[in-house]
GROMACS .gro file of C-alpha atoms in nm:
model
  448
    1UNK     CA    1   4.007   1.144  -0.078
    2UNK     CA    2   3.861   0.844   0.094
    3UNK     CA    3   3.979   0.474  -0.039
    4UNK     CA    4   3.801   0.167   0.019
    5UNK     CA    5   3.842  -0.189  -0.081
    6UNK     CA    6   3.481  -0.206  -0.171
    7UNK     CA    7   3.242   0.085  -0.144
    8UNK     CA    8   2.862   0.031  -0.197
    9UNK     CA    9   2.574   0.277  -0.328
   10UNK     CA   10   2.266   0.228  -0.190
   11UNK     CA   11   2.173   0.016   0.171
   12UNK     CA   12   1.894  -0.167   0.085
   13UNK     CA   13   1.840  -0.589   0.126
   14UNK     CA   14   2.117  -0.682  -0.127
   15UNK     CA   15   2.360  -0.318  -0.015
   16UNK     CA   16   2.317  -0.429   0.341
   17UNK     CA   17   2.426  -0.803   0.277
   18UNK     CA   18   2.734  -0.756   0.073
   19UNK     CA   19   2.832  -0.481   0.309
   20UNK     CA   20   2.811  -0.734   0.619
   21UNK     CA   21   2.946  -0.992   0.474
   22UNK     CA   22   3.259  -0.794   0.298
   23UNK     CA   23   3.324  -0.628   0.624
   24UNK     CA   24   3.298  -0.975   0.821
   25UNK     CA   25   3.648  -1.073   0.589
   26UNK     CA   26   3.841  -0.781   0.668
   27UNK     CA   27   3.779  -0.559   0.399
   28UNK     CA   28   3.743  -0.171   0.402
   29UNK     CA   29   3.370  -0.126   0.319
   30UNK     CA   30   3.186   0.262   0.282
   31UNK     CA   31   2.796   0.264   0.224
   32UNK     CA   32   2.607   0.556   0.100
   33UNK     CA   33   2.247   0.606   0.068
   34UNK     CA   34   2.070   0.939  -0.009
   35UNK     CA   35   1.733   0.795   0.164
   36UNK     CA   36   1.706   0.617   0.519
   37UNK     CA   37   1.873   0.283   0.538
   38UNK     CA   38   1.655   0.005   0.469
   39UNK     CA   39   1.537  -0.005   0.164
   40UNK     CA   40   1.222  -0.016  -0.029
   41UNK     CA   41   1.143  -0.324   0.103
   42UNK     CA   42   1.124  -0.274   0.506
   43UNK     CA   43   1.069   0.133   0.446
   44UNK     CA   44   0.838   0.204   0.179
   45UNK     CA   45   0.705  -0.125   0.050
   46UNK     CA   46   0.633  -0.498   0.119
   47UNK     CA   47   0.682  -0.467   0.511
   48UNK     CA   48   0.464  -0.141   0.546
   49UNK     CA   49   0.245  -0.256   0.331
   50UNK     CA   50   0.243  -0.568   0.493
   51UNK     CA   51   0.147  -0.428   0.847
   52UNK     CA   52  -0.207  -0.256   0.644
   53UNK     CA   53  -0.305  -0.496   0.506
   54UNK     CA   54  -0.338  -0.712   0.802
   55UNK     CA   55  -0.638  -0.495   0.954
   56UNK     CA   56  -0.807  -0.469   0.601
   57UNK     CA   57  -0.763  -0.882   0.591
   58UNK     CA   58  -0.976  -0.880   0.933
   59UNK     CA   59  -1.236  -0.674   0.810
   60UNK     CA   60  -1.267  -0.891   0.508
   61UNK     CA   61  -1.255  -1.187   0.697
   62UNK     CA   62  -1.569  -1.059   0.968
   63UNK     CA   63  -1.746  -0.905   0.641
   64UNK     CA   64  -1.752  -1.275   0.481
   65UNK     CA   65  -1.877  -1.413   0.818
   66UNK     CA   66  -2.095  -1.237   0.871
   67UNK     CA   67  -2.464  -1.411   0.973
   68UNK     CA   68  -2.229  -1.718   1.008
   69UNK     CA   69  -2.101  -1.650   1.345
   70UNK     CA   70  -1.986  -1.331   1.320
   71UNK     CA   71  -2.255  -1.000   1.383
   72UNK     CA   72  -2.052  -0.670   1.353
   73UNK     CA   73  -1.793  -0.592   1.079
   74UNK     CA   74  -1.524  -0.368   1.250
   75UNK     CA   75  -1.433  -0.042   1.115
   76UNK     CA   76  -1.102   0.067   0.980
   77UNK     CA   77  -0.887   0.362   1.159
   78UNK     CA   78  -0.658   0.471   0.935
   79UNK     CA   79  -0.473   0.661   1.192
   80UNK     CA   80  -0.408   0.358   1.458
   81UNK     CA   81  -0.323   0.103   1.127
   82UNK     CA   82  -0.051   0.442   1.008
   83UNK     CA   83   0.087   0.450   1.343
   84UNK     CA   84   0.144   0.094   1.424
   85UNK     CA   85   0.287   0.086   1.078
   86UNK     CA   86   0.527   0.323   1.168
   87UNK     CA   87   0.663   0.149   1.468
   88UNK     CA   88   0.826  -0.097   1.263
   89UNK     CA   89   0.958   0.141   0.989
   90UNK     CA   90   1.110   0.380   1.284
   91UNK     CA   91   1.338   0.120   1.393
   92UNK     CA   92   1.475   0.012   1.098
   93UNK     CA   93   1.707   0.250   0.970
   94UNK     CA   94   1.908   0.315   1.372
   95UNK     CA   95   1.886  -0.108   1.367
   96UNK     CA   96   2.142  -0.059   1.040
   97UNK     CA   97   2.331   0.149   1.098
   98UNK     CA   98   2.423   0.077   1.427
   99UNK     CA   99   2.484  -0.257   1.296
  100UNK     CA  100   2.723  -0.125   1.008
  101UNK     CA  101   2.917   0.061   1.298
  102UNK     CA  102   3.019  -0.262   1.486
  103UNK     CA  103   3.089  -0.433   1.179
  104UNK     CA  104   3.357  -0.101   1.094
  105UNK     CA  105   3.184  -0.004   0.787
  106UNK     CA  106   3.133   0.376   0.719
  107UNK     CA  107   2.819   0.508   0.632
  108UNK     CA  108   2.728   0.803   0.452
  109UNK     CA  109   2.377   0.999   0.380
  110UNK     CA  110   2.426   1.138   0.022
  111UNK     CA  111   2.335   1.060  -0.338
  112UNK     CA  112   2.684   0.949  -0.513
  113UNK     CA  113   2.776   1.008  -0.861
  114UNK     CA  114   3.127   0.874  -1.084
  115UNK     CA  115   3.410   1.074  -1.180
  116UNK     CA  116   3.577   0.828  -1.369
  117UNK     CA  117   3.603   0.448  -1.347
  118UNK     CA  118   3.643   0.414  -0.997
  119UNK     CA  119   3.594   0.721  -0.858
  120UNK     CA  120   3.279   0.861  -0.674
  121UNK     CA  121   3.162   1.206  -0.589
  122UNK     CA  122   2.974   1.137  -0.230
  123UNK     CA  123   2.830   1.450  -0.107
  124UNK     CA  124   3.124   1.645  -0.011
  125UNK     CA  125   3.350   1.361  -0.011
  126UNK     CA  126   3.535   1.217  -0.290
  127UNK     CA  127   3.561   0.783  -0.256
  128UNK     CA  128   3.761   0.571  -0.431
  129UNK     CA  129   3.745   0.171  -0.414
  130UNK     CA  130   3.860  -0.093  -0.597
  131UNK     CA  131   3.514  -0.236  -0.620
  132UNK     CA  132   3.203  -0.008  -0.640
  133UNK     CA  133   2.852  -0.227  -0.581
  134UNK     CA  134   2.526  -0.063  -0.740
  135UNK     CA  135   2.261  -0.137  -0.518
  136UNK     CA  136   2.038   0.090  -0.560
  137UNK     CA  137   1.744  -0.036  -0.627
  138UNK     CA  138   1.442   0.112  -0.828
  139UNK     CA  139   1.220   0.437  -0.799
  140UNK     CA  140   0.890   0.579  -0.956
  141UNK     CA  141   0.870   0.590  -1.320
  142UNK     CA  142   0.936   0.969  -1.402
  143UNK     CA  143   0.519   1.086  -1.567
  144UNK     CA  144   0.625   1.281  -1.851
  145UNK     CA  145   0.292   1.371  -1.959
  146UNK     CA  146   0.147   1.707  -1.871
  147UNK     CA  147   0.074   1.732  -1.477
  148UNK     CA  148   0.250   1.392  -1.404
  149UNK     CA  149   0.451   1.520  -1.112
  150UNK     CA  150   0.155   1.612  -0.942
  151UNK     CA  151   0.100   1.214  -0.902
  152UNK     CA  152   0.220   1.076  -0.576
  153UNK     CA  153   0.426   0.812  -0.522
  154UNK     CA  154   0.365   0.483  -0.329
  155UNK     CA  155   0.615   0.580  -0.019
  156UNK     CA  156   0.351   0.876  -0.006
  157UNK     CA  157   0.088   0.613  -0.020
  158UNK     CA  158   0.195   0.417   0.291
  159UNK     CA  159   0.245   0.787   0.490
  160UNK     CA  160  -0.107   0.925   0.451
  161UNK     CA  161  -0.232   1.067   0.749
  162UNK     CA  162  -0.583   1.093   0.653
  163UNK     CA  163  -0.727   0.844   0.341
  164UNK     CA  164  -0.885   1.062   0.114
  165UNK     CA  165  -1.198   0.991   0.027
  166UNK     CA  166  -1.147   0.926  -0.326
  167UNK     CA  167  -0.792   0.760  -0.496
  168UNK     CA  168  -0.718   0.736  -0.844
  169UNK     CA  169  -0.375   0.458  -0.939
  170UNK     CA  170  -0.214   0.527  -1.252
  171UNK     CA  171  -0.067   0.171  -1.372
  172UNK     CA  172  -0.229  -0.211  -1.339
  173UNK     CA  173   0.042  -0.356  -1.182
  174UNK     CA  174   0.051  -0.461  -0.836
  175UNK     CA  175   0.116  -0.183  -0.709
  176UNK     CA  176  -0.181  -0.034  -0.808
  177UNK     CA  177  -0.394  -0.342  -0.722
  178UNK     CA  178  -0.250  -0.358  -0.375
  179UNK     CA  179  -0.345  -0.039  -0.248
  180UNK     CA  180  -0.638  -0.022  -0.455
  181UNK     CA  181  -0.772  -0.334  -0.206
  182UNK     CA  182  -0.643  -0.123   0.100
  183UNK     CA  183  -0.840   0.174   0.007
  184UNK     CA  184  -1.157   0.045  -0.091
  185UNK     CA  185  -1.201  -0.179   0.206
  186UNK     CA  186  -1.097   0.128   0.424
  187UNK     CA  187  -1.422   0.348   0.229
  188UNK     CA  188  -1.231   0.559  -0.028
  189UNK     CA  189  -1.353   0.522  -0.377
  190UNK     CA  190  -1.106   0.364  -0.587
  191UNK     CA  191  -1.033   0.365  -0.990
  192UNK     CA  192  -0.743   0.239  -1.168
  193UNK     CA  193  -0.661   0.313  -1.502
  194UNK     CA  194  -0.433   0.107  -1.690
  195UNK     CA  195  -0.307   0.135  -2.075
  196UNK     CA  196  -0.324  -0.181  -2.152
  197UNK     CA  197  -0.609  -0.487  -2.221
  198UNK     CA  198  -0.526  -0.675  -1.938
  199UNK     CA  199  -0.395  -0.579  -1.573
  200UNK     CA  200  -0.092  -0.744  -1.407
  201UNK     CA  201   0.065  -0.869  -1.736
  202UNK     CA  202   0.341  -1.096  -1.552
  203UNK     CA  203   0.059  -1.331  -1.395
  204UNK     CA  204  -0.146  -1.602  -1.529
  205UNK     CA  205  -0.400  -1.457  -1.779
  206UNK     CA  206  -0.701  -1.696  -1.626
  207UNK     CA  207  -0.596  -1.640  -1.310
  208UNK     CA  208  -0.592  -1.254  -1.318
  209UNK     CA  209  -0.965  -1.256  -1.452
  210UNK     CA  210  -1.064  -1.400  -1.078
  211UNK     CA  211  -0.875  -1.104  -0.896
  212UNK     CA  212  -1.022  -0.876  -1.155
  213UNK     CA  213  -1.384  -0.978  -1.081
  214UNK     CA  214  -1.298  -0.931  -0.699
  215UNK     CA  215  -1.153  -0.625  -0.750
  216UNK     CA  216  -1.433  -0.499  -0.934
  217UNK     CA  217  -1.682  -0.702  -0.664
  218UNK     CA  218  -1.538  -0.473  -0.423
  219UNK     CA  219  -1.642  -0.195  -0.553
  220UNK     CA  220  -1.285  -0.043  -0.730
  221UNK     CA  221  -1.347   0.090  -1.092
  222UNK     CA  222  -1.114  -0.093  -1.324
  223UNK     CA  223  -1.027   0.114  -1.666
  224UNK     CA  224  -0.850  -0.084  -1.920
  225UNK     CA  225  -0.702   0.079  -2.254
  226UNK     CA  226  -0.673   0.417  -2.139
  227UNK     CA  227  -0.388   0.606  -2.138
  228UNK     CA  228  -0.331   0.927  -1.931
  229UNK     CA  229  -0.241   1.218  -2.086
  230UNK     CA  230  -0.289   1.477  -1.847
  231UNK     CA  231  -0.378   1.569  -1.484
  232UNK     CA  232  -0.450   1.927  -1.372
  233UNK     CA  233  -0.542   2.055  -1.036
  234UNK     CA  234  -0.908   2.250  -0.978
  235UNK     CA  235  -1.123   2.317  -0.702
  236UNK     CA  236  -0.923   2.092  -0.495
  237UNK     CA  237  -0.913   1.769  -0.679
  238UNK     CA  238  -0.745   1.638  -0.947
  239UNK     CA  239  -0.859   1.592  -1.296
  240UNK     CA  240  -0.674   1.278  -1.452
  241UNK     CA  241  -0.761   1.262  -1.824
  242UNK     CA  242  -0.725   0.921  -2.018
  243UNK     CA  243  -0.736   0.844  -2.368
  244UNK     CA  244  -0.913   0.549  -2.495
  245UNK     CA  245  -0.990   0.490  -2.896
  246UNK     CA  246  -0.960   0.823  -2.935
  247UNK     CA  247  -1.201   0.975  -2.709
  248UNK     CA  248  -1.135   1.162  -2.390
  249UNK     CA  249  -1.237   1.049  -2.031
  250UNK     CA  250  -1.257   1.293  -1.705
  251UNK     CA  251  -1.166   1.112  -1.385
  252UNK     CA  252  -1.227   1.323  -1.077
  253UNK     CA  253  -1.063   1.203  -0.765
  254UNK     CA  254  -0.929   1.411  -0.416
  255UNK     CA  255  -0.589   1.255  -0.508
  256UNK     CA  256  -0.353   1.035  -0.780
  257UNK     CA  257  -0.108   0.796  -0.704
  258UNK     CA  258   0.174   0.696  -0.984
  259UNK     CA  259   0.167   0.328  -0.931
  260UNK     CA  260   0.299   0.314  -1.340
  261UNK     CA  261   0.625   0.095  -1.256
  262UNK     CA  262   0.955   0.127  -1.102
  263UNK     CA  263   1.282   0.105  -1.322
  264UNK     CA  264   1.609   0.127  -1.196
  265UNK     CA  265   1.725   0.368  -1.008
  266UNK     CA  266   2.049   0.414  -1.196
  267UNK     CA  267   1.992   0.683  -1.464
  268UNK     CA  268   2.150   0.972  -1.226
  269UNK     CA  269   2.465   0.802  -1.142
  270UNK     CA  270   2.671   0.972  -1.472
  271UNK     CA  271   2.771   0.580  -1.526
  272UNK     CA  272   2.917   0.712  -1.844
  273UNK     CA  273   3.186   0.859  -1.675
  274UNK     CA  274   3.273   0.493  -1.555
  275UNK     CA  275   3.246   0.354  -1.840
  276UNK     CA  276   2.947   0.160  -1.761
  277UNK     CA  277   2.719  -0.025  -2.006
  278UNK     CA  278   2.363  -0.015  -1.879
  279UNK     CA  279   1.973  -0.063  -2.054
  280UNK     CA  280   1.620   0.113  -1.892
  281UNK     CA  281   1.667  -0.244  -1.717
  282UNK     CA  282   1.949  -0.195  -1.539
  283UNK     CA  283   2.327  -0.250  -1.528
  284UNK     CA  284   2.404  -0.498  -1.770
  285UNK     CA  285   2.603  -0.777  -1.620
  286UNK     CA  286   2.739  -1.054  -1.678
  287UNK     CA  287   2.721  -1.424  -1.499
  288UNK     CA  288   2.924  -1.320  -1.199
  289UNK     CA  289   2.705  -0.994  -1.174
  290UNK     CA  290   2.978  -0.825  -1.277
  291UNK     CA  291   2.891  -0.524  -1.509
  292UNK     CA  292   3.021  -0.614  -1.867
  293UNK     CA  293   3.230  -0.327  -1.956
  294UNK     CA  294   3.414  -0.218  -1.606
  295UNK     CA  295   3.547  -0.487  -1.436
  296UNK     CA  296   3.570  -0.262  -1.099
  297UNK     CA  297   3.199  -0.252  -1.116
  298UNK     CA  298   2.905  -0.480  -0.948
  299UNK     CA  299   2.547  -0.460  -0.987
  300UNK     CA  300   2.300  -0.628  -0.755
  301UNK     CA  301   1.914  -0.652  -0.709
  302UNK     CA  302   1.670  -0.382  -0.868
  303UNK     CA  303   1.948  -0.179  -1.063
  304UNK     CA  304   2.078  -0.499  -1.208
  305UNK     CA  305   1.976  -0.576  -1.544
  306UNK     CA  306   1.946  -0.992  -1.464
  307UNK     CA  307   1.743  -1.248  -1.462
  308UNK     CA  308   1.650  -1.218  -1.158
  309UNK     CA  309   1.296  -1.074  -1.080
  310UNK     CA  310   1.285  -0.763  -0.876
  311UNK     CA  311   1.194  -0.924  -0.556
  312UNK     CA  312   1.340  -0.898  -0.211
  313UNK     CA  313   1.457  -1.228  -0.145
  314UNK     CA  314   1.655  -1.234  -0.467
  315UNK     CA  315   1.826  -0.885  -0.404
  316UNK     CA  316   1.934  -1.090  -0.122
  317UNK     CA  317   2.046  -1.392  -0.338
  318UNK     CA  318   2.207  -1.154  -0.572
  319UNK     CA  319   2.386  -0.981  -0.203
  320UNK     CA  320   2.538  -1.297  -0.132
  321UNK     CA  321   2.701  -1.361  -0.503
  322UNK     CA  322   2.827  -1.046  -0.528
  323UNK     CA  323   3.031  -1.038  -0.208
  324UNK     CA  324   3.135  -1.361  -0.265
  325UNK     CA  325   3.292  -1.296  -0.600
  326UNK     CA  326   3.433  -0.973  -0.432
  327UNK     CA  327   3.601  -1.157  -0.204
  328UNK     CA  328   3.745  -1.514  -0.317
  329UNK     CA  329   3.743  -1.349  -0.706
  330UNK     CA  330   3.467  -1.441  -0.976
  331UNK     CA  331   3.423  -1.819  -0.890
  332UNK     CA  332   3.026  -1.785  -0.796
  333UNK     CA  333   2.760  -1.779  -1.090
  334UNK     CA  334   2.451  -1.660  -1.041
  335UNK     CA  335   2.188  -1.932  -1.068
  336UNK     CA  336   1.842  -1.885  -0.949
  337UNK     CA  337   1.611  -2.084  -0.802
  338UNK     CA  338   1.214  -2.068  -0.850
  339UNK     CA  339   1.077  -1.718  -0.753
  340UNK     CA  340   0.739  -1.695  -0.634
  341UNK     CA  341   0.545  -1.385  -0.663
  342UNK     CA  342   0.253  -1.267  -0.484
  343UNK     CA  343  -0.015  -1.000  -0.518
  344UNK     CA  344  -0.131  -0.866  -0.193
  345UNK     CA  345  -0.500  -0.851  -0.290
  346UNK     CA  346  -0.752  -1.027  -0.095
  347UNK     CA  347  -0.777  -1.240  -0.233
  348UNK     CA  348  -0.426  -1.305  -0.272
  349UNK     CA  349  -0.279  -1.380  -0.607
  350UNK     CA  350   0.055  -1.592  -0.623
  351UNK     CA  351   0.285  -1.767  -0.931
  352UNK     CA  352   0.623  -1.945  -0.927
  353UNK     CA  353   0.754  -2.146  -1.244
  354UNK     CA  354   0.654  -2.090  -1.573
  355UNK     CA  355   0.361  -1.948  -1.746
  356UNK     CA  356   0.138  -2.160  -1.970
  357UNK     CA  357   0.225  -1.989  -2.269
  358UNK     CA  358   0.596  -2.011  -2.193
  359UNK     CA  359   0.585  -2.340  -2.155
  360UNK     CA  360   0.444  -2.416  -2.508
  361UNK     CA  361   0.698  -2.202  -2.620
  362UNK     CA  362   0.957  -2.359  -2.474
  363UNK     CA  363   0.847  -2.664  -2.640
  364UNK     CA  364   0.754  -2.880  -2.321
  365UNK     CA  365   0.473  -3.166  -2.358
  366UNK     CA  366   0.242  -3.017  -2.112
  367UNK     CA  367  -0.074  -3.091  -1.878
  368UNK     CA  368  -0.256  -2.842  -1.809
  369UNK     CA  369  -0.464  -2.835  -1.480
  370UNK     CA  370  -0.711  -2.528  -1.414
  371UNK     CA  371  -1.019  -2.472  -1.227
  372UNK     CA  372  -1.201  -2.292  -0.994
  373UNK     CA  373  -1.270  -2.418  -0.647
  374UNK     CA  374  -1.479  -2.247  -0.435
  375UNK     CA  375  -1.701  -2.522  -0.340
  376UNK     CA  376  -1.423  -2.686  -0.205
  377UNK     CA  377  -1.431  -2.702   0.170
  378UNK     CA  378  -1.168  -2.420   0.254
  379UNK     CA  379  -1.323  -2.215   0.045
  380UNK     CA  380  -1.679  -2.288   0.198
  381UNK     CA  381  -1.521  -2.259   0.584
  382UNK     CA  382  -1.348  -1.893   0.479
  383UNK     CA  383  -1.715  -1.821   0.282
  384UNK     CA  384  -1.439  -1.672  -0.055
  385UNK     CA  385  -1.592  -1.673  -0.383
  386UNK     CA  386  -1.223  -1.663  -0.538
  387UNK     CA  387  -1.082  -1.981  -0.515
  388UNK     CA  388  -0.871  -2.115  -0.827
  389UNK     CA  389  -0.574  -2.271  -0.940
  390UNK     CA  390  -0.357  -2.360  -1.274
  391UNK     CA  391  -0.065  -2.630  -1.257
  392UNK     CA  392   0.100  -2.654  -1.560
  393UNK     CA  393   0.272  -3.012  -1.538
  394UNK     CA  394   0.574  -3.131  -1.741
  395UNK     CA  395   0.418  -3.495  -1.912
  396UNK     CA  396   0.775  -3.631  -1.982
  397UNK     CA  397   0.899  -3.625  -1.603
  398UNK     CA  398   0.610  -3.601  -1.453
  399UNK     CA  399   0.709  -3.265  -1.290
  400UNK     CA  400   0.548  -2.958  -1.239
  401UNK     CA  401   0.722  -2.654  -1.462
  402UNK     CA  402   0.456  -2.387  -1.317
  403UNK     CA  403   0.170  -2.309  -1.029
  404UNK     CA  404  -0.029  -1.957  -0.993
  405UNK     CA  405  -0.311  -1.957  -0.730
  406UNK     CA  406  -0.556  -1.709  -0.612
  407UNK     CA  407  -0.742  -1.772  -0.286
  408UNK     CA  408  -0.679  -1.750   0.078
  409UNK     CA  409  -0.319  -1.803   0.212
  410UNK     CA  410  -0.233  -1.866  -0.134
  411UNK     CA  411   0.095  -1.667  -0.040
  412UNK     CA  412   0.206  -1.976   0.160
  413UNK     CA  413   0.092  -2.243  -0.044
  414UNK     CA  414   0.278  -2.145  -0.355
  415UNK     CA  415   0.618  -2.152  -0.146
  416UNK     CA  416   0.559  -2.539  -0.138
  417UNK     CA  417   0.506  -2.518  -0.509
  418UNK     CA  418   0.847  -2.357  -0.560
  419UNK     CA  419   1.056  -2.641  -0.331
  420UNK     CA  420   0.838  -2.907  -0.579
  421UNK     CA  421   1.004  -2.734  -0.861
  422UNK     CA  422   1.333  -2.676  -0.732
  423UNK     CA  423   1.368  -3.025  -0.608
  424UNK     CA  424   1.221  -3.154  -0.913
  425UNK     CA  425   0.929  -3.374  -0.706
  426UNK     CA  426   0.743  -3.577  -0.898
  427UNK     CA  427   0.330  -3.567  -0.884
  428UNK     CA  428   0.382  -3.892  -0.741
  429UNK     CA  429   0.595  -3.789  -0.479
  430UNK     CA  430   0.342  -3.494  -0.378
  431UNK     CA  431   0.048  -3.681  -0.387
  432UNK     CA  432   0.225  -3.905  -0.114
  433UNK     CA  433   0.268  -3.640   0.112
  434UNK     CA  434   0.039  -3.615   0.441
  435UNK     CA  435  -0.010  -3.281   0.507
  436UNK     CA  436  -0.204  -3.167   0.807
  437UNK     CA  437  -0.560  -3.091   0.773
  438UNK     CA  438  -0.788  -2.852   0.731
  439UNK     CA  439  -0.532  -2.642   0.583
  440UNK     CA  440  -0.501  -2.467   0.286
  441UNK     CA  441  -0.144  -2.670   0.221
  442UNK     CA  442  -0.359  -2.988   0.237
  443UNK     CA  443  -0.573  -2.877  -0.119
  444UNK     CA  444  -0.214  -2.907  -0.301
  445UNK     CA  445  -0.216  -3.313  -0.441
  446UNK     CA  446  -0.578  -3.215  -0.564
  447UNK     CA  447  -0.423  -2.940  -0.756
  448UNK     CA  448  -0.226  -3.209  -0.937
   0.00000   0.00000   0.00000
């Protein structure tokens, strides 16, 4: 049997930062993940994702300038964008580990399951630790309708060799939206079928409808109130069937892609042997991000059931508090700052604060600022029809509670939205600002 002071399960963002930093003070630290280190994140997510997008963002940009400057809209190879894609994810995983290694931290390349409170089965090995961190972030939601595991998954997704001609996303999230954009501006014909009346249920309601018109502009077929029941396999495609009222629809696509959500991956840890409360949300945990019934246990970024919002740069927040309390004892709460989100669409969709509908729930005295923009100049120079914004302004303080954008760059201008909100800065105070110009940062005090 192996003994640790602090042994880890799973080596993604918030794994890798409480193993660093628990190693940097001395203490014994194992890691163990059954998939490459990384992460979702830099592996199979935002990063890869990240790297596609960019060539689908020039084609966009040529096809809107075109007869303005611009004659010939470049075509997409899908096997140079896959390739250059994979130079970044390649490197990750050796980067880690060779970085655990000359911090003294022992690594390990299985799935890990509890015998008892404190006890892991890892592989072959048996672990013990005085604290064990779950870290392990979230997976595919499990299709338990008829044919669902012949779905793929998003890391499939980003390893395509060849796009098929024709994609079909299970889900409206943004996951499904995403790719969706990737695909059809790469030539594959594109549906998405979602259960519910609206798509992306997390983002502004009015500020959806825009990306749903451009989504639908660009040619992807959008299926709301459908649920899918079934998918079978013949002549070489797939035959997704979805429900709707009632009646039956046939979809007919060469592949399908479960882009339905991502809970916790948690559920195959036998955390009852531990003793270890836990909800289809996560670990439960308390302020410390300690778990609330075993006080040997710590939960941290997507298998955490918190408050925080399953994002990378909070699994790295979370990182930080955990170790810390590991270390000096439970002295650090976990208290979180604004988190913006973005959709990777193009146009990009972005949020940070609170919703409109929160806030009157929440009882604030509110001003409400939304409108569409596209004859501002920004939009005009970038030739975008999808240009919009909603502040939602707090009238006592004169604050703002809550931003969500859609437009170009609108991934970088709601970051200065969320230090407004953080730092409490008054309208006045951001209408004083001089911000350089023509940017997209500079359209901010007239979104006040």
């Amino acid at each position: 049997m192996k003994k640790y002071d602090v042994f880890i399960i799973g080596s993604g963002m918030s794994g890798m930062t409480i193993a660093n930093k628990c190693a940097s003070k001395g203490l014994s630290v194992g890691i163990t993940d059954e998939l490459p280190y990384g992460g979702t994140c830099a592996l199979r997510g935002c990063d890869p994702k990240k790297v596609i997008i960019g060539a689908t963002e020039v084609r966009d940009f040529a096809k809107r300038l075109k007869g303005k400057g611009i004659d010939t809209i470049p075509n997409i190879n899908w096997k140079d964008i896959m390739a250059f894609k994979q130079t970044f994810v390649d490197e990750m995983p050796r980067k880690i580990e060779k970085g655990y290694k000359k911090n003294g931290i022992d690594t390990f390349h299985s799935s890990a399951t509890f015998i008892n409170e404190n006890t892991l089965s890892v592989g072959n090995e048996t672990i013990q630790a005085d604290k064990v961190v779950i870290a392990s972030g979230s997976k595919p939601k499990v299709l338990d309708f008829e044919g669902g595991q012949l779905a793929k998954t998003s890391t499939d997704f980003l390893n395509l060799k060849e796009l098929p001609q024709s994609l079909l996303f299970i889900g409206g999230g943004y996951i499904a939206f995403e790719f969706a954009h990737i695909a059809a501006r790469s030539g594959a014909e594109v549906t998405i079928v979602h259960r519910g009346k609206r798509p992306l249920e997390n983002f502004d309601k009015d500020i959806v409808k825009h990306l749903v018109d451009a989504t639908r502009n660009l040619g992807v077929k959008l299926v709301l109130e459908t649920e899918v029941s079934k998918i079978e396999c013949k002549d070489g495609n797939y035959i997704t069937t979805g429900i709707s009222n009632g009646k039956e629809t046939n979809f007919k696509s060469a592949e399908v892609f479960n882009s339905a959500g991502r809970p916790p991956a948690i559920f195959d840890l036998e955390l009852k042997k531990a003793g270890i409360s836990f909800s289809k949300k996560g670990i439960e945990v308390n302020e410390y991000l300690q778990s609330t019934s075993n006080a040997n246990i710590y939960a941290a970024g997507d298998a955490a059931d918190s408050r925080g919002l399953p994002l990378t740069p909070v699994a790295v927040l979370e990182g930080h508090v955990v170790a810390s309390n590991i270390i000096k004892g439970n002295k650090k709460k976990v208290s979180y700052p604004p988190m913006p989100s973005v959709v990777f669409t193009l146009p990009t969709m972005a949020t940070v604060g609170l919703l409109e509908d929160d806030a009157k729930e929440k009882g604030y005295d509110i001003n409400v600022n939304f409108e569409k923009v596209d004859n501002w100049f920004n939009a005009r120079r970038l030739n975008v029809d999808e240009y919009a914004y909603k502040t939602i302004i707090d009238k006592n303080n004169n604050t703002i509670l809550g931003a969500h954008l859609i437009g170009p760059h609108c991934e970088e201008t709601i970051n200065l939205f969320a230090m407004a909100i953080k730092t409490k800065m008054t309208i006045s105070d951001l209408r004083t600002m001089i911000f350089s110009y023509p940017t997209m940062a500079s359209d901010l005090t007239y979104m006040l």
